[in-house]
Coordinates of C-alpha atoms in Angstrom, one line a residue:
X1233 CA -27.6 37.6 -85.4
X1234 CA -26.8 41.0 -87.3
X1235 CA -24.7 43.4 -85.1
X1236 CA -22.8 46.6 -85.6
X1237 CA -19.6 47.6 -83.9
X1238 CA -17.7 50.3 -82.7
X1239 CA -14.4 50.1 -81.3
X1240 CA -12.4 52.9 -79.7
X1241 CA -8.8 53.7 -80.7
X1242 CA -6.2 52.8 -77.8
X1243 CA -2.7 52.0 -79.6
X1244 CA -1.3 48.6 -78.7
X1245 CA -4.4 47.9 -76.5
X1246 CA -5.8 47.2 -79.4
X1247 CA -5.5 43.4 -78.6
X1248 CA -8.5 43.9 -76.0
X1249 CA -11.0 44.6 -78.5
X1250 CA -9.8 41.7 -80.4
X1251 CA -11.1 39.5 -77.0
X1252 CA -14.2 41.1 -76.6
X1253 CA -15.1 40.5 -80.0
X1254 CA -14.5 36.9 -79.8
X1255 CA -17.1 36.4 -76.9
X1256 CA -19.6 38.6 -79.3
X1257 CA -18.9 36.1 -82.5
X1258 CA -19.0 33.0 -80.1
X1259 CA -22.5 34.1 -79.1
X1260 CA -23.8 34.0 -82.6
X1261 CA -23.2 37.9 -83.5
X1262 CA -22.3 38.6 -87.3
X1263 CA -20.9 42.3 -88.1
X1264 CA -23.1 44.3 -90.5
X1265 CA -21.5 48.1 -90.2
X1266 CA -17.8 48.4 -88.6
X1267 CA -16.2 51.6 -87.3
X1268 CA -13.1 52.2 -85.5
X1269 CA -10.7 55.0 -84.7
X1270 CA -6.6 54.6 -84.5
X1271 CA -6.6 50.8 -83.0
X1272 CA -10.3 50.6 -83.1
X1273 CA -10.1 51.5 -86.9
X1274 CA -7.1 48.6 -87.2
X1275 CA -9.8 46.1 -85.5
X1276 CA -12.4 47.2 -87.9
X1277 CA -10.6 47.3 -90.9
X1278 CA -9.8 43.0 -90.8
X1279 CA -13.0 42.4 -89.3
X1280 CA -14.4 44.1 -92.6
X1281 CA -12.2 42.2 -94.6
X1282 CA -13.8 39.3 -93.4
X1283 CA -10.6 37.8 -90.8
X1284 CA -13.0 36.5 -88.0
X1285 CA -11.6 37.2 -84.5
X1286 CA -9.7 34.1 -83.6
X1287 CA -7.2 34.8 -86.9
X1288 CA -6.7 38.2 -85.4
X1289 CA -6.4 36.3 -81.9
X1290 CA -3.4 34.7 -83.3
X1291 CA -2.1 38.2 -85.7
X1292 CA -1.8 40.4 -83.1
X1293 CA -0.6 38.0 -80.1
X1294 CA 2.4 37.4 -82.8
X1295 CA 2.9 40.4 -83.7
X1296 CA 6.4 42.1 -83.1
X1297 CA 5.2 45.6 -82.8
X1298 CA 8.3 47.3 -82.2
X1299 CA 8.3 46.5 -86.5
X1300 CA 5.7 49.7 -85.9
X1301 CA 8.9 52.3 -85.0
X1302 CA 10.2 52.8 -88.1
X1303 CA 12.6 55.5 -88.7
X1304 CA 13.8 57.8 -91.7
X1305 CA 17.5 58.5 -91.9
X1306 CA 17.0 61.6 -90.5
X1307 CA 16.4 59.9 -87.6
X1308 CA 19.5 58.3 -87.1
X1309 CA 21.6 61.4 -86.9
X1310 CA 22.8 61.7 -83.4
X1311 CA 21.6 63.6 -80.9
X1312 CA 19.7 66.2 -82.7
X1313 CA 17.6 63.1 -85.1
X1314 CA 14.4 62.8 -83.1
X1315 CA 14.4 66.4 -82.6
X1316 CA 14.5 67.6 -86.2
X1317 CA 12.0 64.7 -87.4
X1318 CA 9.4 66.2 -84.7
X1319 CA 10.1 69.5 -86.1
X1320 CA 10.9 68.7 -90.2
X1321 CA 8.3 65.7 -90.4
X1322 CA 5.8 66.4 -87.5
X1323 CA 6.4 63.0 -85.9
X1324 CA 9.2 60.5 -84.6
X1325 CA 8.6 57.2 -86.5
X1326 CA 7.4 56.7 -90.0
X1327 CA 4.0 54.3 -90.3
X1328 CA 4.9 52.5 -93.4
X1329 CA 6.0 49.7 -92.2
X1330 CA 2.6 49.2 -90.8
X1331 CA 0.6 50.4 -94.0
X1332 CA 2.3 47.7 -95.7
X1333 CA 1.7 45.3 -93.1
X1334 CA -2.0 46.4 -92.7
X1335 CA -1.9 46.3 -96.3
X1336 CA -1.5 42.9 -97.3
X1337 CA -3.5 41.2 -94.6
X1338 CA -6.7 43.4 -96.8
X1339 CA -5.1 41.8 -99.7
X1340 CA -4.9 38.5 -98.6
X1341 CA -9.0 38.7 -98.1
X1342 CA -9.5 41.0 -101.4
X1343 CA -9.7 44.5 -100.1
X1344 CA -7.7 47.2 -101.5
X1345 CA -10.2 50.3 -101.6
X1346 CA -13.5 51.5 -100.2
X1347 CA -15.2 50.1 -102.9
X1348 CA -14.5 46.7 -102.1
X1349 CA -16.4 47.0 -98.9
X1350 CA -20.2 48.5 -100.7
X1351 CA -22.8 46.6 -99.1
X1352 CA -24.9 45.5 -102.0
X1353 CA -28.4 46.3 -100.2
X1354 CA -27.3 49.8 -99.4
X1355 CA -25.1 50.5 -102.0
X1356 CA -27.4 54.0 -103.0
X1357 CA -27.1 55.1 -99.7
X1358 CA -24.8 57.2 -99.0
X1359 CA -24.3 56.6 -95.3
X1360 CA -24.8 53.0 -95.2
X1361 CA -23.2 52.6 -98.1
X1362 CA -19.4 51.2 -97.1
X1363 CA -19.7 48.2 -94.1
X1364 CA -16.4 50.1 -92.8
X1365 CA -16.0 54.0 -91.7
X1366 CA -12.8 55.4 -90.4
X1367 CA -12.2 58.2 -87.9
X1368 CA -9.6 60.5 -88.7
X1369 CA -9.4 64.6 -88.1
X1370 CA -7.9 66.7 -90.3
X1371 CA -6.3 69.7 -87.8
X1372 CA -5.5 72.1 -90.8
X1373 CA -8.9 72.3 -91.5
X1374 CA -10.9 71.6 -87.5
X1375 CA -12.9 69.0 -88.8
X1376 CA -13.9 65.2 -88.0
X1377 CA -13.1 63.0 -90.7
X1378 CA -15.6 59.9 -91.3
X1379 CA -14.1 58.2 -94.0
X1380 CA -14.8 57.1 -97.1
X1381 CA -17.4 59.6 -97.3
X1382 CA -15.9 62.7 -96.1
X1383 CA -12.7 62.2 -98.7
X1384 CA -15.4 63.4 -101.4
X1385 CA -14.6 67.0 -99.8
X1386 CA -10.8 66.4 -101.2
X1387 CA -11.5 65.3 -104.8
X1388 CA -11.2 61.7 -104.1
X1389 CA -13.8 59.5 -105.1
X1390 CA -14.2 57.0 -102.1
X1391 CA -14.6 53.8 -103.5
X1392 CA -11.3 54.7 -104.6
X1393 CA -9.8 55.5 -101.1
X1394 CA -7.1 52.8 -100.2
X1395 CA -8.6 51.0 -96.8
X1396 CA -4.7 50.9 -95.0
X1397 CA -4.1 54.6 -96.2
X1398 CA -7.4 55.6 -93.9
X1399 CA -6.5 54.0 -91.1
X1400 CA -3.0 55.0 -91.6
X1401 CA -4.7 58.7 -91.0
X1402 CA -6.5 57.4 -88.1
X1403 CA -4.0 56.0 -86.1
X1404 CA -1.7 59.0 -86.7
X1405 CA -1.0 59.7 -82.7
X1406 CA 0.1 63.3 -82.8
X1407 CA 4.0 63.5 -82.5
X1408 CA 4.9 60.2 -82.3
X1409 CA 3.4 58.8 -85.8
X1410 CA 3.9 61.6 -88.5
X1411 CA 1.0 62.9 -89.7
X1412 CA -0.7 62.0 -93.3
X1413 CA -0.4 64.7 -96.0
X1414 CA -3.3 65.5 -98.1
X1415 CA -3.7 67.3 -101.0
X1416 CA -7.4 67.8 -102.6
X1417 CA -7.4 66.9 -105.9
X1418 CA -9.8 68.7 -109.3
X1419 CA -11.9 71.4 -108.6
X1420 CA -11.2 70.9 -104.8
X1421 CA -7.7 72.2 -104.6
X1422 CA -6.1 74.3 -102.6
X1423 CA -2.7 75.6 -102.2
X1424 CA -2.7 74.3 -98.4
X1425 CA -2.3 70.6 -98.1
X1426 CA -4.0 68.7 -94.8
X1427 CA -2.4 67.6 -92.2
X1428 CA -4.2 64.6 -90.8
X1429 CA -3.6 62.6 -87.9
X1430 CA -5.6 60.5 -85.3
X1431 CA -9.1 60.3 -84.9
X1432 CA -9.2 60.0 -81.5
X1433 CA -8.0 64.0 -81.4
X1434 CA -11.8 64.9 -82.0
X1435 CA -13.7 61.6 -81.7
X1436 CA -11.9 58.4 -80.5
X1437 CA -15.3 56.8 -79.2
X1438 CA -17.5 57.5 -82.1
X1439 CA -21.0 54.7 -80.6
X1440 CA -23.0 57.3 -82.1
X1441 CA -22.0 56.7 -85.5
X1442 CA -24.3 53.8 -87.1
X1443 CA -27.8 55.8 -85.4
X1444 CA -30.6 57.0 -87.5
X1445 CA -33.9 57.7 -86.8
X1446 CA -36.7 55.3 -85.9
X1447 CA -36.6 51.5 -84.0
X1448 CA -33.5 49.8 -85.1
X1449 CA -33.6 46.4 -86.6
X1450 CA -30.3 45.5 -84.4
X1451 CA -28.1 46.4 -82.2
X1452 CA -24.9 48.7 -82.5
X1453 CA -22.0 47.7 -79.5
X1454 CA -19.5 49.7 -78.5
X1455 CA -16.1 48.5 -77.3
X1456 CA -14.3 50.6 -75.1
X1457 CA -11.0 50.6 -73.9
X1458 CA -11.2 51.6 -70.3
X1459 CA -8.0 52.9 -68.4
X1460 CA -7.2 51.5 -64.6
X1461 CA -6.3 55.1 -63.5
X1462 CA -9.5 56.4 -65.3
X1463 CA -10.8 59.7 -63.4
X1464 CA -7.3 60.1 -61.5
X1465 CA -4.8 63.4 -61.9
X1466 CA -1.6 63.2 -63.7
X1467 CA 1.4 63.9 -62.3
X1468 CA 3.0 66.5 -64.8
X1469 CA 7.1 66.4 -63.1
X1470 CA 8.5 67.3 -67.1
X1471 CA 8.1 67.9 -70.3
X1472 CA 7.7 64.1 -71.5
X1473 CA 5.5 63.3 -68.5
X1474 CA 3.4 66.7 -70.0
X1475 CA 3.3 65.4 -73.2
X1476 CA 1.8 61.8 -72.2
X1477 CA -0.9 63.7 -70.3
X1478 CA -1.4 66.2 -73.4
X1479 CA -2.0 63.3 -75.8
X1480 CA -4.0 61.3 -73.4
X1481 CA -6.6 63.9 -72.6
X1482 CA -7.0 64.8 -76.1
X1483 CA -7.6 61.4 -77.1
X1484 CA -9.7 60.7 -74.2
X1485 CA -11.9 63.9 -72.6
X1486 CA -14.2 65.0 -75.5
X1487 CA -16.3 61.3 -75.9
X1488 CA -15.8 61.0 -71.8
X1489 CA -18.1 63.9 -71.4
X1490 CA -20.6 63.4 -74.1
X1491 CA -20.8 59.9 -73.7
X1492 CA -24.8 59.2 -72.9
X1493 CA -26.4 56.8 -70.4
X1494 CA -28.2 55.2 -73.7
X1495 CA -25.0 54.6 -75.0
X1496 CA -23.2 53.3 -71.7
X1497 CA -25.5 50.5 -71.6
X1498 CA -24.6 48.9 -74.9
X1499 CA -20.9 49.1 -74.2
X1500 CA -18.2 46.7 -73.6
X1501 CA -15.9 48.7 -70.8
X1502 CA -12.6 46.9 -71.9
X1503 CA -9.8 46.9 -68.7
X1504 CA -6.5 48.1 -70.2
X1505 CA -4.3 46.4 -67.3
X1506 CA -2.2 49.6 -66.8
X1507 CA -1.0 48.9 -70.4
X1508 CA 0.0 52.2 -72.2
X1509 CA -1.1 53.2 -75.8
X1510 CA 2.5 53.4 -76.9
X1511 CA 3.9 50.0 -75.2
X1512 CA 5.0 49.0 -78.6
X1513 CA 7.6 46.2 -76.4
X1514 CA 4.7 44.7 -75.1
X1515 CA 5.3 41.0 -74.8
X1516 CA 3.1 37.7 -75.8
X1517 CA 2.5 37.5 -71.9
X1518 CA 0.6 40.7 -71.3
X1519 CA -0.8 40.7 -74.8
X1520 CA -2.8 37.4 -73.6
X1521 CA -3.7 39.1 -70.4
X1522 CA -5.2 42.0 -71.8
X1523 CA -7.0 39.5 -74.8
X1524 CA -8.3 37.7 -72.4
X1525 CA -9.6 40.4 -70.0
X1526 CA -11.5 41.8 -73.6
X1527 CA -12.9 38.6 -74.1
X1528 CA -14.0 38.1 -70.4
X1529 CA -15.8 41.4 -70.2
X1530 CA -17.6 40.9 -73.0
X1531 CA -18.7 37.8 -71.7
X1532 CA -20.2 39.6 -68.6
X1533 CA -21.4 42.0 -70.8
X1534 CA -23.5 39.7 -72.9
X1535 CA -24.7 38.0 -69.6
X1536 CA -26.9 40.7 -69.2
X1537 CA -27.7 42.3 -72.5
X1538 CA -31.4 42.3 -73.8
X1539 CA -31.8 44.2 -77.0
X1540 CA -35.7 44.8 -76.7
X1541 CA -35.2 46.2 -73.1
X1542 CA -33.0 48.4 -74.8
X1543 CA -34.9 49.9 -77.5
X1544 CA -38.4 49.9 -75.0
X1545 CA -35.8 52.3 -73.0
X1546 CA -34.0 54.1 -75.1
X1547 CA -35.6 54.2 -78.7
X1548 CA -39.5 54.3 -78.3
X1549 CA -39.6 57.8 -76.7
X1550 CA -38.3 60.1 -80.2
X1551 CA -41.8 61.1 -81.9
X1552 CA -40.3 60.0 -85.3
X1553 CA -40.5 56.3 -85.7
X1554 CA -39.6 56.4 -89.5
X1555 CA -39.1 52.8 -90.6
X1556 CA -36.3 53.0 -93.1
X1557 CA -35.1 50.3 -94.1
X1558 CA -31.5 49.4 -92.7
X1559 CA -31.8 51.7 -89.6
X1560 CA -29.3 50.8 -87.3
X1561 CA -29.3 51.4 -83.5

């Protein structure tokens, strides 16, 4: 069965979506369209690739992802290191390390750019044209990136957009990752370069994403990561408690509000198990407790799922039942 996806960013909880995606696969579903932001975009980048989700099963629970904190020598200076790399680079730890990680595993399955992912039956399309998009904002500019496409504004050609250099923009978590540096290129350029840095700042729950007009031909899941203490206040006693709840509610409070009922009911709410974003010493045991609580609420989900009551509730009402081919719920 042909299925889109969706996944939201979430840092190290990343492993949940990997769980809930295995119930989806076990019950037949094939991924047509993938979209992710930060973790989300990680998830959907192998998927993409074509890693099913038992090898990531077994990637991510081995995964050492303290690996992930890699520092400049600037960093290692004492006392006043982490301070001047927040203020001279915009971000504590490095990222390459994990674009060269994300990097091969695309290599290993013969992805390097964007256009190695063209879908052949929609390859004229513009918007259905990659089976991967990438959520990323650029805050020099105030816009949402969806990428390949929007890299076009910058000079770059995306079929030539490296896939682990996009989600290296997306997964960019303000002041702890530094940010991506981008310079537009030919008749594009500017004199001020962009500073891009995770998705999740503008959209980090992007369901929307795959919808066109008319009855779709099948169905697009979200997967969403959903906290314990969801809803609750935050207790500010500092400045690092402060910038915990600064980063949280901007990754989190503009898709919690705008988040419809139609898109609520093709969701996979994800428990996070009190596991933060930034756990990167998250051990194998809680790594298999949060797969596993992926994979069992997908199966809960899917217990209950009926595609044709969905679109008889949700798509039949809009007036214009256009019936391109390829549209996507």
């Amino acid at each position: 069965m042909k299925a889109d996806a969706v996944f939201e960013g979430g840092g190290v909880k990343g492993i949940g979506l990997v769980g809930a995606v295995l119930a989806a696969e076990e019950r037949g579903y094939r991924w047509v369209n993938l979209a992710g932001t930060s973790a989300g975009a990680i998830v959907a980048a192998l998927l993409a690739a074509g890693y099913s989700a038992r090898e990531l099963r077994d990637i991510l629970l081995n995964l050492d992802y303290r690996k992930f904190l890699d520092r400049s020598p600037l960093d290692h200076l004492p006392v006043v290191g982490p301070l001047a790399s927040l203020v001279l680079e915009l971000g504590l730890y490095e990222g390459r390390y994990f674009t060269a990680w994300l990097a091969d595993l695309l290599k290993a399955r013969g992805v390097v750019t964007f256009g190695d992912l063209v879908l052949t039956e929609y390859r004229d399309d513009p918007q259905y044209r990659y089976r991967l998009r990438v959520v990323a904002s650029d805050i020099t500019r105030g816009r949402l990136l969806i990428l390949p496409q929007d890299i076009a504004a910058y000079g770059i050609n995306p079929d030539d957009l490296e896939v682990a250099l996009a989600v290296r923009m997306s997964m960019s978590i303000p002041f702890f990752f530094e940010p991506v540096i981008l310079r537009q290129r030919g008749q594009h350029r500017s004199r001020t370069a962009s500073v891009i840095v995770d998705g999740g700042l503008l959209s980090n729950f992007p369901v929307w994403l795959f919808d066109s007009p008319g009855l779709p031909e099948w169905p697009t899941f979200g997967f969403k990561l959903v906290e314990p203490q969801e809803g609750r206040p935050r207790e500010i006693r500092g400045p690092l408690s402060l910038l915990r709840a600064l980063i949280a509610t901007m990754l989190e409070a503009h898709d919690a509000r705008h988040i419809q009922e139609q898109d609520f009911v093709r969701t996979i709410a994800i428990p996070t198990l009190g596991i933060g974003t930034v756990e990167f010493d998250l051990d194998r045991h809680r790594a298999e407790a949060l797969f596993y609580a992926g994979y069992e609420a997908a199966q809960k989900f899917f217990a209950d799922w009926d595609f044709q009551a969905y679109v008889h509730a949700f798509r039949l009402d809009p007036p214009d039942r256009d019936q391109k081919g390829g549209s996507l719920a």
